[in-house]
Coordinates of C-alpha atoms and ligand atoms in Angstrom, one line a residue:
X1 CA 273.8 274.8 99.4
X2 CA 270.4 274.6 101.0
X3 CA 267.6 272.6 99.2
X4 CA 263.9 273.2 99.5
X5 CA 263.4 269.9 101.3
X6 CA 266.0 270.6 104.0
X7 CA 264.9 271.0 107.5
X8 CA 264.6 274.5 108.9
X9 CA 267.8 274.1 111.0
X10 CA 269.8 273.5 107.8
X11 CA 268.1 276.3 105.9
X12 CA 268.9 278.7 108.7
X13 CA 272.6 278.1 108.3
X14 CA 272.9 277.6 104.5
X15 CA 270.0 279.3 102.6
X16 CA 270.9 282.6 100.9
X17 CA 274.7 282.3 101.7
X18 CA 276.9 283.5 98.9
X19 CA 278.3 280.8 96.7
X20 CA 281.3 280.8 96.3
X21 CA 282.0 282.4 99.7
X22 CA 283.2 285.9 99.1
X23 CA 287.0 285.8 99.4
X24 CA 286.4 282.5 101.2
X25 CA 284.8 284.3 104.1
X26 CA 282.7 281.7 106.0
X27 CA 280.6 284.5 107.6
X28 CA 278.9 286.9 105.2
X29 CA 281.0 290.2 105.3
X30 CA 279.3 293.6 105.8
X31 CA 279.2 295.6 102.6
X32 CA 279.3 299.0 104.2
X33 CA 279.0 300.9 100.9
X34 CA 276.1 303.1 100.0
X35 CA 276.5 302.7 96.3
X36 CA 278.0 300.2 93.9
X37 CA 279.9 300.4 90.6
X38 CA 277.9 299.6 87.5
X39 CA 278.5 296.3 85.8
X40 CA 279.5 298.2 82.6
X41 CA 278.2 301.2 80.6
X42 CA 274.9 300.0 79.0
X43 CA 271.5 301.5 78.2
X44 CA 269.9 300.5 81.5
X45 CA 271.8 299.9 84.6
X46 CA 270.9 297.8 87.6
X47 CA 271.5 300.3 90.3
X48 CA 272.7 299.1 93.7
X49 CA 272.3 301.4 96.6
X50 CA 271.5 300.9 100.3
X51 CA 268.0 302.5 100.1
X52 CA 267.1 300.2 97.2
X53 CA 267.5 297.4 99.7
X54 CA 269.6 295.4 97.2
X55 CA 273.2 295.2 98.5
X56 CA 274.7 291.8 99.0
X57 CA 273.7 291.9 102.7
X58 CA 270.1 292.5 101.8
X59 CA 270.0 289.9 99.1
X60 CA 271.4 287.1 101.3
X61 CA 268.8 287.9 104.0
X62 CA 265.9 288.0 101.5
X63 CA 266.8 284.5 100.2
X64 CA 267.3 283.1 103.7
X65 CA 264.0 284.5 105.1
X66 CA 262.0 283.3 102.1
X67 CA 263.5 279.8 102.5
X68 CA 262.6 279.7 106.2
X69 CA 258.9 280.1 105.6
X70 CA 258.9 278.2 102.3
X71 CA 257.8 281.4 100.6
X72 CA 258.5 282.8 97.1
X73 CA 260.2 286.0 98.3
X74 CA 261.1 288.2 101.2
X75 CA 262.2 291.7 101.9
X76 CA 263.9 293.2 105.1
X77 CA 262.9 296.6 106.4
X78 CA 264.2 299.2 108.9
X79 CA 261.8 298.0 111.6
X80 CA 258.7 295.8 112.2
X81 CA 256.6 298.9 111.9
X82 CA 258.2 299.8 108.6
X83 CA 257.3 296.3 107.3
X84 CA 253.7 296.7 108.5
X85 CA 253.0 300.3 107.5
X86 CA 254.7 299.9 104.1
X87 CA 252.8 296.7 103.4
X88 CA 249.4 298.2 104.4
X89 CA 250.0 301.5 102.5
X90 CA 251.2 299.7 99.4
X91 CA 248.5 297.0 99.2
X92 CA 245.4 298.9 100.3
X93 CA 245.6 301.7 97.7
X94 CA 243.4 304.8 98.3
X95 CA 239.9 304.1 99.6
X96 CA 240.9 300.5 100.7
X97 CA 239.2 298.8 103.6
X98 CA 240.9 296.4 106.0
X99 CA 239.4 293.8 108.3
X100 CA 241.6 293.5 111.5
X101 CA 241.4 291.3 114.6
X102 CA 240.2 293.4 117.5
X103 CA 243.5 293.1 119.5
X104 CA 246.7 293.8 117.6
X105 CA 250.3 294.8 118.5
X106 CA 250.0 298.4 120.0
X107 CA 252.0 300.1 117.2
X108 CA 249.9 298.4 114.5
X109 CA 246.7 299.2 116.3
X110 CA 247.6 302.8 116.7
X111 CA 248.7 303.1 113.0
X112 CA 245.5 301.6 111.8
X113 CA 243.0 303.3 114.2
X114 CA 244.7 306.8 114.3
X115 CA 246.5 307.2 110.9
X116 CA 244.3 305.3 108.4
X117 CA 241.7 308.1 108.0
X118 CA 244.3 310.6 106.9
X119 CA 245.5 308.2 104.2
X120 CA 241.9 307.7 103.0
X121 CA 241.8 304.1 104.4
X122 CA 239.3 302.5 106.6
X123 CA 239.0 299.4 108.8
X124 CA 236.6 297.2 110.8
X125 CA 237.3 295.0 113.7
X126 CA 236.6 291.3 113.6
X127 CA 236.6 288.7 116.3
X128 CA 239.2 286.3 114.8
X129 CA 237.6 283.4 116.6
X130 CA 234.2 283.8 115.0
X131 CA 234.5 283.5 111.2
X132 CA 230.7 283.4 110.8
X133 CA 230.6 287.1 111.8
X134 CA 233.1 288.3 109.2
X135 CA 231.1 288.3 106.0
X136 CA 228.7 291.0 107.3
X137 CA 231.7 293.4 107.6
X138 CA 232.9 293.0 104.0
X139 CA 232.6 296.0 101.7
X140 CA 233.2 296.3 98.0
X141 CA 236.4 298.1 98.8
X142 CA 237.7 295.5 101.3
X143 CA 241.2 294.6 100.2
X144 CA 242.6 292.4 103.0
X145 CA 242.2 290.7 106.3
X146 CA 244.9 291.1 109.0
X147 CA 245.6 289.0 112.0
X148 CA 248.5 288.0 114.3
X149 CA 249.6 284.4 114.9
X150 CA 249.5 284.7 118.7
X151 CA 247.9 287.8 120.1
X152 CA 249.5 290.1 122.6
X153 CA 249.2 290.1 125.5
X154 CA 246.6 287.3 126.0
X155 CA 248.3 284.8 123.7
X156 CA 245.1 283.9 121.9
X157 CA 245.2 281.9 118.7
X158 CA 242.4 283.0 116.4
X159 CA 241.0 280.8 113.6
X160 CA 244.0 281.1 111.4
X161 CA 242.7 278.6 108.9
X162 CA 239.4 280.4 108.5
X163 CA 241.3 283.6 107.7
X164 CA 242.9 282.3 104.5
X165 CA 239.7 280.4 103.5
X166 CA 237.7 283.6 103.9
X167 CA 240.3 285.6 101.9
X168 CA 240.3 283.1 99.1
X169 CA 236.5 282.9 99.0
X170 CA 236.1 286.7 98.8
X171 CA 239.2 287.5 96.6
X172 CA 241.0 289.6 99.2
X173 CA 244.5 289.3 100.6
X174 CA 245.4 287.5 103.9
X175 CA 248.1 289.2 106.0
X176 CA 249.5 287.9 109.3
X177 CA 252.0 289.2 111.8
X178 CA 254.0 286.1 112.6
X179 CA 256.5 287.8 115.0
X180 CA 255.4 285.9 118.2
X181 CA 255.6 282.4 116.5
X182 CA 258.7 282.9 114.3
X183 CA 259.2 280.6 111.3
X184 CA 260.4 277.8 113.5
X185 CA 256.9 277.4 115.1
X186 CA 254.7 278.6 112.2
X187 CA 255.1 279.2 108.5
X188 CA 252.1 281.2 107.2
X189 CA 252.8 280.7 103.4
X190 CA 252.4 276.9 104.0
X191 CA 248.9 277.7 105.2
X192 CA 248.1 279.9 102.2
X193 CA 248.8 283.3 103.7
X194 CA 249.7 285.9 101.0
X195 CA 252.0 287.9 103.3
X196 CA 253.7 287.2 106.6
X197 CA 255.1 290.1 108.6
X198 CA 257.8 290.1 111.2
X199 CA 259.4 292.4 113.7
X200 CA 263.0 291.0 113.4
X201 CA 263.8 293.0 116.5
X202 CA 262.3 290.1 118.4
X203 CA 262.9 286.4 117.8
X204 CA 264.5 286.5 114.3
X205 CA 267.5 288.6 115.6
X206 CA 267.0 287.4 119.1
X207 CA 269.7 289.4 120.8
X208 CA 267.9 292.6 121.8
X209 CA 270.4 294.8 119.9
X210 CA 268.8 295.9 116.7
X211 CA 265.4 297.0 115.3
X212 CA 264.5 295.5 111.9
X213 CA 261.5 294.0 110.1
X214 CA 260.6 291.6 107.3
X215 CA 257.9 291.0 104.8
X216 CA 257.7 287.4 103.5
X217 CA 255.3 285.9 100.9
X218 CA 254.1 286.0 97.3
X219 CA 256.7 287.4 95.0
X220 CA 254.3 289.7 93.0
X221 CA 253.3 291.4 96.3
X222 CA 256.9 291.5 97.7
X223 CA 257.9 293.3 94.5
X224 CA 255.2 295.9 95.0
X225 CA 255.9 296.3 98.6
X226 CA 259.7 296.7 97.9
X227 CA 258.8 299.6 95.5
X228 CA 256.7 301.2 98.2
X229 CA 259.6 300.7 100.7
X230 CA 262.1 302.3 98.5
X231 CA 259.8 305.3 98.1
X232 CA 259.0 305.6 101.8
X233 CA 262.6 305.0 102.7
X234 CA 262.3 302.4 105.4
X235 CA 265.0 300.1 104.2
X236 CA 267.5 298.3 106.4
X237 CA 271.1 299.5 107.0
X238 CA 273.8 296.9 106.0
X239 CA 275.3 296.8 109.5
X240 CA 271.9 295.9 110.9
X241 CA 271.5 293.4 108.1
X242 CA 274.8 291.8 109.3
X243 CA 273.6 291.6 112.9
X244 CA 270.2 290.2 111.9
X245 CA 272.0 287.6 109.7
X246 CA 274.2 286.6 112.6
X247 CA 271.4 286.5 115.1
X248 CA 269.3 284.4 112.7
X249 CA 271.8 281.5 112.7
X250 CA 270.8 280.4 116.1
X251 CA 267.0 280.9 115.6
X252 CA 266.1 277.2 115.7
X253 CA 268.0 276.2 118.8
X254 CA 266.8 279.4 120.6
X255 CA 263.2 278.8 119.7
X256 CA 263.2 275.1 120.6
X257 CA 264.7 275.9 124.0
X258 CA 262.3 278.8 124.6
X259 CA 259.3 276.6 123.6
X260 CA 260.4 274.0 126.2
X261 CA 261.3 276.4 128.9
X262 CA 258.1 278.5 128.5
X263 CA 255.9 275.3 128.7
X264 CA 257.6 274.3 132.0
X265 CA 257.1 277.8 133.4
X266 CA 253.5 278.0 132.2
X267 CA 252.8 274.6 133.9
X268 CA 254.5 275.8 137.1
X269 CA 252.4 279.0 137.1
X270 CA 249.2 277.1 136.4
X271 CA 249.8 274.9 139.5
X272 CA 250.7 277.8 141.8
X273 CA 248.2 278.8 144.5
X274 CA 249.0 282.5 144.2
X275 CA 248.3 282.5 140.4
X276 CA 244.8 283.4 139.2
X277 CA 245.1 282.4 135.5
X278 CA 247.8 281.7 132.8
X279 CA 247.6 282.4 129.1
X280 CA 249.9 280.1 127.1
X281 CA 248.8 278.2 124.0
X282 CA 250.7 275.1 125.1
X283 CA 248.5 274.5 128.1
X284 CA 245.6 272.1 127.5
X285 CA 243.3 274.6 129.3
X286 CA 244.1 277.4 126.8
X287 CA 241.0 278.1 124.5
X288 CA 243.3 278.1 121.4
X289 CA 245.3 275.0 122.4
X290 CA 243.7 272.6 119.8
X291 CA 244.3 275.1 117.0
X292 CA 247.9 275.7 118.1
X293 CA 248.5 272.0 118.4
X294 CA 247.4 271.5 114.8
X295 CA 249.2 274.5 113.2
X296 CA 252.3 275.1 115.3
X297 CA 255.6 273.2 115.7
X298 CA 255.9 274.8 119.2
X299 CA 254.0 277.2 121.4
X300 CA 256.5 280.0 121.7
X301 CA 258.2 281.8 124.5
X302 CA 255.5 284.3 125.5
X303 CA 253.4 283.8 128.6
X304 CA 251.0 286.1 130.4
X305 CA 249.3 285.5 133.8
X306 CA 247.4 287.1 136.6
X307 CA 248.3 286.8 140.2
X308 CA 245.6 286.6 142.8
X309 CA 245.0 289.8 144.8
X310 CA 245.0 292.2 141.8
X311 CA 247.1 295.2 141.1
X312 CA 248.9 295.4 144.5
X313 CA 250.2 291.8 144.2
X314 CA 251.1 292.3 140.6
X315 CA 253.2 295.3 141.5
X316 CA 254.8 293.4 144.4
X317 CA 255.7 290.6 141.9
X318 CA 257.4 293.1 139.6
X319 CA 259.4 294.4 142.6
X320 CA 260.4 291.0 144.0
X321 CA 261.3 289.2 140.7
X322 CA 265.1 289.2 140.2
X323 CA 266.3 287.4 137.1
X324 CA 263.8 288.8 134.5
X325 CA 264.6 292.3 133.4
X326 CA 261.7 294.8 133.6
X327 CA 261.7 296.0 130.0
X328 CA 259.3 296.1 127.1
X329 CA 259.9 294.1 123.9
X330 CA 260.4 290.4 123.7
X331 CA 262.0 287.5 121.9
X332 CA 265.5 287.9 123.1
X333 CA 268.0 285.7 124.9
X334 CA 267.2 287.3 128.3
X335 CA 263.9 286.9 130.1
X336 CA 261.9 290.2 130.2
X337 CA 258.9 291.0 132.3
X338 CA 256.3 293.7 131.9
X339 CA 252.8 294.8 132.9
X340 CA 251.2 295.4 129.5
X341 CA 248.9 298.0 130.9
X342 CA 251.9 300.2 131.6
X343 CA 254.0 299.3 128.5
X344 CA 252.7 297.8 125.2
X345 CA 249.1 298.8 125.9
X346 CA 249.7 302.0 127.8
X347 CA 248.4 304.2 125.0
X348 CA 245.0 302.6 125.1
X349 CA 242.3 304.1 127.3
X350 CA 241.2 302.2 130.4
X351 CA 238.0 301.3 128.6
X352 CA 239.9 300.0 125.5
X353 CA 242.1 297.8 127.7
X354 CA 239.1 296.5 129.5
X355 CA 237.3 295.7 126.2
X356 CA 240.5 293.7 125.2
X357 CA 240.6 291.8 128.5
X358 CA 243.9 293.4 129.6
X359 CA 243.7 294.1 133.3
X360 CA 246.1 296.3 135.2
X361 CA 247.4 293.2 137.1
X362 CA 248.3 291.2 134.0
X363 CA 252.0 290.3 133.9
X364 CA 253.8 289.3 130.6
X365 CA 256.9 287.2 130.4
X366 CA 259.2 286.8 127.4
X367 CA 261.1 283.7 128.3
X368 CA 264.8 283.9 127.5
X369 CA 267.6 281.3 127.5
X370 CA 268.3 281.1 131.2
X371 CA 267.9 277.7 132.9
X372 CA 264.2 277.0 133.4
X373 CA 264.9 275.8 136.9
X374 CA 266.5 279.1 137.9
X375 CA 263.6 281.1 136.4
X376 CA 261.1 278.9 138.2
X377 CA 262.9 279.3 141.5
X378 CA 263.0 283.1 141.1
X379 CA 259.3 283.2 140.1
X380 CA 258.4 281.0 143.0
X381 CA 260.2 283.2 145.4
X382 CA 258.4 286.3 144.1
X383 CA 255.0 284.5 144.2
X384 CA 255.8 283.3 147.8
X385 CA 255.7 287.0 148.9
X386 CA 252.1 287.4 147.7
X387 CA 249.3 287.8 150.2
Ligands
PLP1 C1 257.5 294.6 118.2 C2 256.4 294.2 117.3 C3 256.1 294.9 116.2 C4 256.8 296.2 115.8 O1 258.2 296.0 115.5 P1 259.3 297.0 115.6 O2 260.5 296.3 115.2 O3 259.4 297.5 117.1 O4 259.0 298.2 114.7 C5 255.1 294.5 115.4 N1 254.4 293.4 115.7 C6 254.6 292.7 116.8 C7 253.8 291.5 117.1 C8 255.6 293.1 117.7 O5 255.9 292.4 118.8

């Protein structure tokens, strides 16, 4: 049994696990059954069905995820985007207006900027680091403010405390995409966020083998969002539930290792003569470092940097690097490397990328679980070829 005062390592293993263990199974079995028998013939039945997101596999995950962020409730979804789109469509209601930080995950940015008008929703960009500028963008129909814990790909940390203070003051909801930090490094409900969103495809599962999402937070809102999810159909398959459940068990050890390894690599990059600049909230030179130090238990596994010499050298780095796999996505056990201009932010126009400070030569690393020394040696070799 897990208790509320247990440390996150303990909750990861024990929260939400069935008691007694089903048939004594130490590992939660997969209930690969679309529908479940009634408890008995009564006037109203509690239906259990995979799309209702309420099979034993779902319920165990919901309890575990809520415990990890010290939240009232949680709900898993078929992808991170299912979590985000369902949450926004459910909570904004027709005519609703949303304040968003100017840089967001590409899929979220596209959904809001391209699809909102057809749903009768509107938005305005805010600069998350300048809370004094937000009030002028409020409208009578503003329903929520939406930010990310660590922005992609520049790893900025906006004024996360001002976001919830602002939401409280103006009676709107505070929403945060906590994918990059994971509950090990940051727990939004502890800082008064109403809703925390995750792409579980990243750190929570951690093994680069499923797509899943989660919504964590206030139980009244989770209930509403679950109803929306059941209608829209973006619920999670039990087999993916099982894999997410299994992946989650090592979350704390993975994240702590990745925190340490990424900090070593960021420091190495910062000191390398071929590197122009490094974006990592754990570096004292990072503009959001003080904020990150106060709010986070670790700085995460994501780094971006620019090599000197621009695009040609960035391309050469991508060619020369051997251990990291050149692939989009992040948060897995293997180190991945991308150029965001050609992957996560390829759908933005050149001008939009420029406005967001994303140059064509920016390189992003998702640090995995390889030995830091081996990664540093490999990175050093590739940087050694720069001219
Ligand atoms: C990947 C990602 C998403 C989308 O998640 P999917 O599981 O791919 O749908 C949303 N937000 C962030 C920050 C992400 O990295």
